[in-house]
Every structure is written in C-alpha cells, then in structure tokens.
Tab-separated table of C-alpha atoms in Angstrom:
chain	number	residue	atom	x	y	z
Y	513	MET	CA	27.282	-20.698	-15.245
Y	514	ASN	CA	29.921	-17.977	-15.623
Y	515	ALA	CA	27.155	-15.619	-13.953
Y	516	LEU	CA	26.399	-18.486	-11.402
Y	517	PHE	CA	29.920	-18.953	-10.596
Y	518	TYR	CA	31.207	-15.411	-10.393
Y	519	GLY	CA	27.392	-14.494	-8.520
Y	520	LEU	CA	27.790	-16.986	-5.645
Y	521	LEU	CA	31.387	-15.827	-5.870
Y	522	THR	CA	30.452	-11.815	-5.235
Y	523	PHE	CA	27.945	-12.912	-2.874
Y	524	PHE	CA	29.765	-14.787	-0.476
Y	525	ALA	CA	32.833	-12.387	-0.396
Y	526	ALA	CA	29.710	-9.607	0.600
Y	527	LEU	CA	28.759	-12.377	3.485
Y	528	LEU	CA	32.602	-12.778	4.443
Y	529	VAL	CA	33.368	-8.653	4.971
Y	530	HIS	CA	29.399	-8.537	6.631
Y	531	LEU	CA	30.713	-11.312	9.078
Y	532	ALA	CA	33.978	-9.424	9.686
Y	533	VAL	CA	32.072	-6.541	10.531
Y	534	TRP	CA	29.494	-8.006	12.470
Y	535	ARG	CA	32.072	-10.273	14.371
Y	536	THR	CA	34.276	-7.398	15.423
Y	537	ARG	CA	31.884	-4.790	16.496
Y	538	LEU	CA	28.278	-5.429	15.896
Y	539	PRO	CA	26.422	-2.136	14.170
Y	540	GLY	CA	24.243	-1.176	17.142
Y	541	LYS	CA	21.944	0.672	14.773
Y	542	ASN	CA	20.135	0.749	11.175
Y	543	ARG	CA	21.930	-2.945	10.948
Y	544	ALA	CA	19.651	-4.211	7.616
Y	545	PHE	CA	20.744	-0.580	5.412
Y	546	ILE	CA	24.521	-1.253	6.863
Y	547	LEU	CA	24.184	-5.073	5.533
Y	548	ALA	CA	22.398	-3.629	2.152
Y	549	ASN	CA	25.435	-0.761	1.642
Y	550	ILE	CA	27.901	-3.956	2.284
Y	551	PHE	CA	26.197	-5.972	-0.641
Y	552	PHE	CA	26.145	-3.005	-2.744
Y	553	TRP	CA	29.787	-1.663	-2.664
Y	554	THR	CA	30.742	-5.582	-3.375
Y	555	LEU	CA	28.608	-5.077	-6.204
Y	556	VAL	CA	30.123	-2.118	-7.719
Y	557	LEU	CA	33.858	-3.526	-7.059
Y	558	GLY	CA	32.406	-7.021	-8.475
Y	559	ALA	CA	30.713	-5.864	-11.856
Y	560	VAL	CA	33.993	-3.536	-12.491
Y	561	SER	CA	36.470	-5.924	-11.859
Y	562	LEU	CA	34.514	-8.464	-13.720
Y	563	LYS	CA	33.878	-6.601	-16.279
Y	564	GLY	CA	35.239	-9.288	-19.140
Y	565	VAL	CA	32.627	-11.753	-17.507
Y	566	SER	CA	30.586	-12.859	-20.644
Y	567	SER	CA	26.580	-12.483	-19.499
Y	568	HIS	CA	27.517	-9.519	-16.882
Y	569	ILE	CA	24.151	-9.023	-16.453
Y	570	ASP	CA	23.364	-12.035	-15.925
Y	571	TYR	CA	26.262	-12.153	-13.140
Y	572	ILE	CA	24.198	-8.806	-11.750
Y	573	VAL	CA	20.808	-9.309	-11.252
Y	574	LEU	CA	22.088	-13.409	-9.974
Y	575	TYR	CA	23.896	-11.316	-7.101
Y	576	CYS	CA	21.318	-8.897	-6.674
Y	577	CYS	CA	18.682	-11.650	-6.322
Y	578	LEU	CA	21.249	-13.786	-3.689
Y	579	ALA	CA	21.734	-10.072	-1.915
Y	580	ALA	CA	18.032	-9.604	-1.638
Y	581	ALA	CA	17.194	-12.711	-0.471
Y	582	TYR	CA	19.229	-12.532	2.267
Y	583	VAL	CA	18.879	-9.139	3.548
Y	584	VAL	CA	15.133	-10.357	3.560
Y	585	SER	CA	15.969	-13.162	5.797
Y	586	TYR	CA	18.476	-11.237	7.891
Y	587	PRO	CA	15.461	-10.015	10.209
Y	588	ALA	CA	13.932	-13.689	10.858
Y	589	MET	CA	18.103	-15.186	12.152
Y	590	GLU	CA	18.726	-11.730	14.343
Y	591	ALA	CA	16.011	-11.723	16.038
Y	592	ASP	CA	14.040	-15.044	18.087
Y	593	SER	CA	11.140	-16.139	15.832
Y	594	PRO	CA	8.209	-17.103	18.600
Y	595	SER	CA	7.198	-19.826	16.102
Y	596	LEU	CA	10.582	-21.714	16.856
Y	597	VAL	CA	11.130	-20.366	20.223
Y	598	ILE	CA	7.684	-21.953	20.915
Y	599	VAL	CA	8.769	-25.194	18.769
Y	600	ARG	CA	12.189	-25.313	20.582
Y	601	LYS	CA	10.307	-25.465	24.281
Y	602	ILE	CA	7.852	-28.060	22.572
Y	603	ALA	CA	10.357	-30.563	21.365
Y	604	GLY	CA	12.351	-29.282	24.935
Y	605	ALA	CA	9.335	-30.765	26.912
Y	606	GLY	CA	9.424	-33.976	25.347
Y	607	LYS	CA	7.064	-36.941	25.892
Y	608	SER	CA	5.462	-35.492	28.967
Y	609	GLY	CA	4.257	-32.378	26.111
Y	610	LEU	CA	4.120	-28.739	27.274
Y	611	GLU	CA	1.141	-26.432	28.252
Y	612	LYS	CA	0.150	-23.450	26.803
Y	613	SER	CA	0.648	-21.839	30.356
Y	614	GLU	CA	4.298	-22.816	30.282
Y	615	LEU	CA	4.317	-20.839	26.879
Y	616	TYR	CA	2.688	-17.467	29.022
Y	617	ARG	CA	4.796	-18.018	31.451
Y	618	THR	CA	8.217	-17.508	30.169
Y	619	MET	CA	6.889	-14.979	26.673
Y	620	THR	CA	6.409	-11.893	28.211
Y	621	ASP	CA	4.964	-8.801	26.415
Y	622	GLU	CA	7.883	-7.422	26.856
Y	623	THR	CA	10.125	-10.088	24.864
Y	624	LEU	CA	7.717	-10.676	22.275
Y	625	VAL	CA	6.017	-7.015	21.464
Y	626	ALA	CA	8.077	-4.106	23.740
Y	627	ALA	CA	10.988	-5.926	21.833
Y	628	GLY	CA	9.498	-5.184	18.621
Y	629	VAL	CA	8.058	-1.595	19.282
Y	630	GLU	CA	12.308	-0.776	20.474
Y	631	ASP	CA	13.321	-2.016	16.945
Y	632	LEU	CA	10.933	0.172	15.223
Y	633	LEU	CA	12.818	2.913	16.903
Y	634	ASN	CA	16.042	2.070	16.231
Y	635	ASN	CA	15.749	1.702	12.460
Y	636	ASN	CA	13.729	4.862	12.198
Y	637	LEU	CA	10.497	3.926	11.133
Y	638	ILE	CA	8.624	4.850	14.591
Y	639	ARG	CA	9.033	8.178	16.977
Y	640	ILE	CA	7.714	8.797	20.397
Y	641	ASP	CA	5.950	12.304	20.716
Y	642	SER	CA	4.854	13.052	24.058
Y	643	GLY	CA	4.744	9.250	25.337
Y	644	LYS	CA	3.031	7.859	21.969
Y	645	TYR	CA	4.689	6.052	18.979
Y	646	ILE	CA	3.971	7.656	15.816
Y	647	LEU	CA	5.384	6.603	12.262
Y	648	THR	CA	7.633	8.539	10.560
Y	649	SER	CA	7.260	8.198	6.626
Y	650	LYS	CA	9.492	5.571	6.446
Y	651	GLY	CA	7.103	3.284	8.784
Y	652	ARG	CA	4.319	5.137	6.978
Y	653	PHE	CA	4.619	3.559	3.557
Y	654	LEU	CA	6.024	0.495	4.266
Y	655	ALA	CA	2.843	0.270	6.613
Y	656	GLU	CA	0.713	1.240	3.852
Y	657	VAL	CA	2.191	-1.119	1.782
Y	658	PHE	CA	1.110	-4.264	4.011
Y	659	VAL	CA	-2.093	-2.393	4.441
Y	660	TRP	CA	-2.424	-2.649	0.215
Y	661	PHE	CA	-1.579	-5.794	0.484
Y	662	ARG	CA	-3.299	-7.247	2.862
Y	663	ARG	CA	-6.051	-6.159	1.224
Y	664	LEU	CA	-5.504	-7.881	-2.264
Y	665	LEU	CA	-5.343	-10.887	-0.402
Y	666	ASN	CA	-8.880	-10.632	1.286
Y	667	ALA	CA	-7.249	-11.045	3.931
Y	668	PRO	CA	-6.750	-9.441	8.056
Y	669	LYS	CA	-4.736	-8.039	9.712
Y	670	GLY	CA	-1.470	-10.493	10.300
Y	671	GLY	CA	1.444	-10.623	13.536
H	137	MET	CA	23.067	-15.950	-25.295
H	138	GLY	CA	22.361	-14.162	-28.522
H	139	ASP	CA	19.167	-13.272	-28.002
H	140	ASN	CA	20.581	-9.436	-26.933
H	141	GLY	CA	19.228	-10.192	-23.199
H	142	ALA	CA	16.357	-10.676	-23.631
H	143	HIS	CA	16.804	-13.790	-21.488
H	144	ILE	CA	16.755	-12.062	-18.344
H	145	PHE	CA	13.081	-10.599	-18.672
H	146	ILE	CA	12.136	-15.123	-18.226
H	147	PRO	CA	12.229	-15.223	-14.437
H	148	PHE	CA	10.360	-12.146	-13.909
H	149	ILE	CA	7.862	-13.267	-16.541
H	150	GLY	CA	7.363	-16.142	-14.040
H	151	LEU	CA	7.597	-14.335	-10.973
H	152	ALA	CA	4.361	-11.987	-12.261
H	153	ALA	CA	2.853	-15.342	-12.563
H	154	ASN	CA	3.406	-16.574	-9.567
H	155	VAL	CA	1.940	-13.491	-7.869
H	156	LEU	CA	-0.867	-13.255	-9.927
H	157	VAL	CA	-1.608	-17.543	-8.959
H	158	GLN	CA	-0.675	-16.811	-5.519
H	159	ILE	CA	-2.856	-13.917	-5.301
H	160	SER	CA	-5.625	-15.218	-7.270
H	161	VAL	CA	-6.085	-19.048	-5.682
H	162	PHE	CA	-5.535	-17.001	-2.109
H	163	ARG	CA	-8.679	-14.713	-3.028
H	164	PHE	CA	-10.787	-16.520	-4.338
H	165	PHE	CA	-10.332	-20.149	-3.148
H	166	PRO	CA	-9.269	-19.039	0.964
H	167	GLY	CA	-9.328	-22.413	2.300
H	168	THR	CA	-6.353	-23.541	-0.124
H	169	GLY	CA	-4.466	-21.544	2.291
H	170	LEU	CA	-1.680	-18.905	2.864
H	171	LEU	CA	1.395	-21.620	2.360
H	172	ARG	CA	-0.102	-23.946	-0.267
H	173	SER	CA	-1.352	-20.676	-2.383
H	174	VAL	CA	2.662	-19.687	-2.086
H	175	PHE	CA	3.881	-23.112	-3.370
H	176	LEU	CA	0.685	-23.144	-5.780
H	177	GLY	CA	2.207	-19.503	-7.029
H	178	PHE	CA	5.935	-21.265	-7.262
H	179	ALA	CA	5.317	-24.058	-9.070
H	180	CYS	CA	3.588	-21.802	-11.497
H	181	GLY	CA	5.708	-19.094	-11.934
H	182	PHE	CA	8.241	-21.655	-12.407
H	183	LEU	CA	6.483	-24.117	-15.222
H	184	VAL	CA	6.373	-20.361	-17.084
H	185	SER	CA	9.643	-19.761	-16.747
H	186	ILE	CA	10.633	-23.165	-18.155
H	187	LEU	CA	7.960	-22.805	-20.700
H	188	ILE	CA	8.314	-19.966	-22.313
H	189	ARG	CA	11.310	-20.112	-24.133
H	190	PRO	CA	12.859	-23.107	-23.215
H	191	ASP	CA	15.938	-23.052	-25.094
H	192	LEU	CA	16.549	-19.703	-23.977
H	193	ILE	CA	16.657	-21.159	-20.021
H	194	SER	CA	19.653	-21.101	-18.058
H	195	ALA	CA	21.446	-21.942	-14.852
H	196	SER	CA	21.566	-18.731	-13.560
H	197	ASN	CA	17.868	-17.919	-14.679
H	198	ILE	CA	16.777	-20.728	-12.695
H	199	ALA	CA	18.182	-19.446	-10.007
H	200	ILE	CA	16.994	-15.924	-10.328
H	201	TYR	CA	13.355	-17.223	-10.671
H	202	VAL	CA	13.893	-19.669	-7.299
H	203	LEU	CA	15.565	-16.514	-5.205
H	204	SER	CA	13.245	-13.970	-6.447
H	205	GLY	CA	10.357	-16.131	-6.054
H	206	TYR	CA	11.946	-17.188	-2.055
H	207	CYS	CA	12.229	-13.174	-1.373
H	208	TYR	CA	7.686	-13.175	-2.780
H	209	PHE	CA	7.502	-16.029	0.061
H	210	HIS	CA	9.309	-13.818	2.261
H	211	PHE	CA	7.108	-10.525	2.031
H	212	VAL	CA	3.741	-12.227	2.052
H	213	ASN	CA	5.032	-14.284	5.107
H	214	MET	CA	6.140	-10.978	6.737
H	215	GLY	CA	2.371	-9.254	6.037
H	216	GLU	CA	1.242	-12.660	7.587
H	217	THR	CA	3.381	-12.869	10.467
H	218	ALA	CA	5.753	-10.376	11.434
H	219	ARG	CA	5.073	-8.841	14.767
H	220	ARG	CA	6.508	-5.404	13.255
H	221	VAL	CA	4.522	-5.297	10.718
H	222	ARG	CA	1.649	-5.353	12.985
H	223	ILE	CA	2.874	-2.852	15.058
H	224	LEU	CA	3.311	-0.610	11.912
H	225	ILE	CA	-0.408	-1.468	10.872
H	226	GLU	CA	-1.658	-0.896	13.950
H	227	LEU	CA	-0.114	2.898	14.605
H	228	LYS	CA	-1.264	3.769	11.305
H	229	ASP	CA	-4.605	2.977	12.074
H	230	ALA	CA	-4.297	5.158	15.325
H	231	ARG	CA	-3.637	8.644	13.547
H	232	GLN	CA	-2.993	10.640	17.396
H	233	GLY	CA	-0.036	7.093	17.925
H	234	LEU	CA	-0.884	4.490	20.585
H	235	SER	CA	1.449	4.758	23.935
H	236	LEU	CA	2.778	1.186	24.680
H	237	ARG	CA	0.039	0.261	26.878
H	238	GLU	CA	-2.201	0.810	24.117
H	239	ILE	CA	-0.196	-0.945	21.638
H	240	LEU	CA	-0.707	-3.860	23.927
H	241	GLU	CA	-4.230	-3.435	24.461
H	242	ARG	CA	-4.519	-4.162	20.638
H	243	TYR	CA	-1.693	-6.791	20.675
H	244	ASN	CA	0.229	-8.656	23.304
H	245	PHE	CA	1.602	-12.049	23.907
H	246	LYS	CA	-0.818	-14.036	24.209
H	247	ASP	CA	-1.990	-13.147	20.732
H	248	VAL	CA	1.425	-13.372	19.649
H	249	ILE	CA	1.152	-17.106	20.843
H	250	GLU	CA	-1.806	-17.715	20.476
H	251	ARG	CA	-2.160	-17.187	16.643
H	252	ARG	CA	1.198	-19.219	16.233
H	253	ILE	CA	-0.119	-22.276	18.491
H	254	VAL	CA	-2.770	-22.110	15.884
H	255	ARG	CA	-0.778	-21.648	12.436
H	256	LEU	CA	1.582	-24.216	13.619
H	257	VAL	CA	-1.691	-27.042	14.434
H	258	ASN	CA	-3.285	-26.740	11.891
H	259	ASN	CA	0.495	-26.528	9.069
H	260	GLY	CA	0.723	-30.171	11.396
H	261	GLN	CA	3.903	-29.108	12.878
H	262	VAL	CA	2.642	-29.851	16.743
H	263	ILE	CA	0.245	-31.665	17.560
H	264	CYS	CA	-2.264	-30.776	20.534
H	265	LYS	CA	-3.501	-33.876	23.004
H	266	GLY	CA	-5.213	-33.119	26.139
H	267	GLY	CA	-4.148	-29.649	26.475
H	268	LYS	CA	-0.161	-30.439	25.910
H	269	TYR	CA	1.398	-29.810	23.122
H	270	TYR	CA	3.820	-32.102	21.064
H	271	ILE	CA	6.017	-32.280	17.858
H	272	GLY	CA	4.212	-33.142	14.925
H	273	ASN	CA	6.449	-33.094	12.570
H	274	SER	CA	10.437	-32.317	12.763
H	275	ALA	CA	10.357	-29.651	9.817
H	276	MET	CA	9.906	-26.301	12.113
H	277	LEU	CA	12.620	-27.858	14.350
H	278	ALA	CA	15.219	-28.279	11.748
H	279	ILE	CA	14.096	-25.268	10.650
H	280	ALA	CA	15.424	-23.832	14.341
H	281	GLY	CA	17.879	-25.895	14.284
H	282	PHE	CA	19.317	-24.396	11.303
H	283	LEU	CA	18.954	-20.971	12.266
H	284	ALA	CA	20.495	-21.400	15.745
H	285	ALA	CA	23.983	-22.522	14.143
H	286	VAL	CA	23.538	-19.531	11.234
H	287	LYS	CA	23.041	-17.000	14.518
H	288	HIS	CA	25.997	-18.964	15.925
H	289	VAL	CA	28.245	-18.323	12.678
H	290	ILE	CA	26.752	-14.243	12.485
H	291	PHE	CA	26.624	-13.294	16.286
H	292	GLY	CA	28.515	-16.040	17.960
H	293	ARG	CA	25.694	-16.757	20.036
H	294	MET	CA	23.228	-19.107	20.263
H	295	PRO	CA	19.491	-18.315	21.185
C-alpha cells in the first residue's frame, strides 16, 4: 500500500511541476522530451528522499508506469484527435445529423496532415532537404518499429 | 514481501501474456477486430498475473499491470490510428524522401476522415442513416469531453 501511495504522490508532484511549466511558458519544441525530463528528475528526487519506504522497488516501478502512461497519452491531449473532432461535430449537429461533405468542408489537409508533418519536423523525426521530407535516424527507427509490429500483426498500414 | 523482490516481475509476466494473446488472436483470427483482441489480451494477462502467485499479488502489482497494459494498448493504437506514424511509414517507403504534395497523394484528409468514419461506425460509436451521421453511443463523446477538460487544465484552452 505504501508503494501505491508514494507512487501516486510523486506522480502528482511531477504533474504539478509539469502544469506549472506549461501554464507559465509553453515549451515550443520537444515537449515530450521536456515532459519525460520532468518525470525523470521528480523520480530521482522522490527515490532519494523516500529511500526508507518499504517496497522501494515497487514504488519506483509503479511511478515509472504512471509516468509512461501519462507521457504516451500526452500527444493525444495536445493534438486534436480527428476521431474526437468528428464525434464532436456529429454531436453538435444533433438530431438533424451530419453529412460527410460537412466534414470534408471543415477538416482539411492543412489541419490533418500538414500539421502532423510540421510536428514531426519539430520533434526531429524528419528533416527537409531540397523541398523533400526525409526521415532522421530517430524517425527511421520509430518507423521500423511500427512496420515490424504491424507485420507481426499481419495488419496493413494504419493511419 | 519476503520473496526477494520476485513479485515485481509478476505484472510483467502478465504483460507478456497480454501481448502474446493479443498478437495471436489478431493474427490468426483477424475477424475478432483490433479492439477486441486488445481487451482479450488484457483480460488474459490480468488472469495470469492473479493466478501465477496469488499470495504475492498486491495493489501496486495490479496497478503496474493495468498501467503497462494501457501503455501497450496505446502502442497498438498508435500503429492503427496515428497520422504521424503513417506519415513516417510513407517516408520510410520512399528512399528519396517526399514533398508535401507527394505525401498528400499517398495520405490526405479524405483518407483520414474516411478511415475514422468506418472505425466509428464499425464500433457502434456513430450511426449512418440516409447518408447522415448520428451519435451511436456516448462513450467517444464522454472521452472527447474528458480530453477537452484535461486540455483546459494543461493548456488553459478548450479545443
């Protein structure tokens, strides 16, 4: 029970630091990296100051899982998920319903694809060379991981 | 806990079972659907975690399993739905890189909308009647509302 309590406590401490930083001055680039750093250094501080806690290893592992769950969820909070935008638009139309043409009218290549390209550029996953976008080594690694996993599932390209 | 820390491995053995079941079910019974295979894998992994050493199960162990299962779900979901992952894969397939126009020839706003509409309809979250779309069940709407509230707390703005 100690591990659960202190794990949650440290996690909420990290969340407070994250909120304070984001609300004071939203980082322009590498937000996920900065976020991971906040969680890492909070863990270091927590692990040192709570050394006496019983089941210390449980505390550390639990905290890492909480932090990982938050960090992987973060991009969905930052960007507007198209599925949720569609659902909100359909809900907004109410009983009269919504035609697909209305979605085509309001959701564009600019917001749905070009914004993603820009984000990949900001996170150093791709670079631009003579007007063409090319994967960086980080981006290639990530692409390989997903291609390998989709092959394992025997699933086509997602998106 | 008197087990030399071995209990910490239990949730990860559960996670391994989760991954194995999810991949096997989706690969060999594709009709099951991705979401159902994820739920099935999660349930099997949870059972393995509980049954492997019931005497060593603790609240933190269960939390670690749930959180790591959530991270795995997120990974699977990214491969299936993330636009940025799809763009990375398109760029990986093109050795010389792609211009924005070439990316849009392969993946554009119509693909993004179409795929999501199909998924939402297949999952019963949206209903199509007479060429118009209506809300099917409120689960996605609740998620959209929750994310909007979280976004408001973190960024101080509503989507």
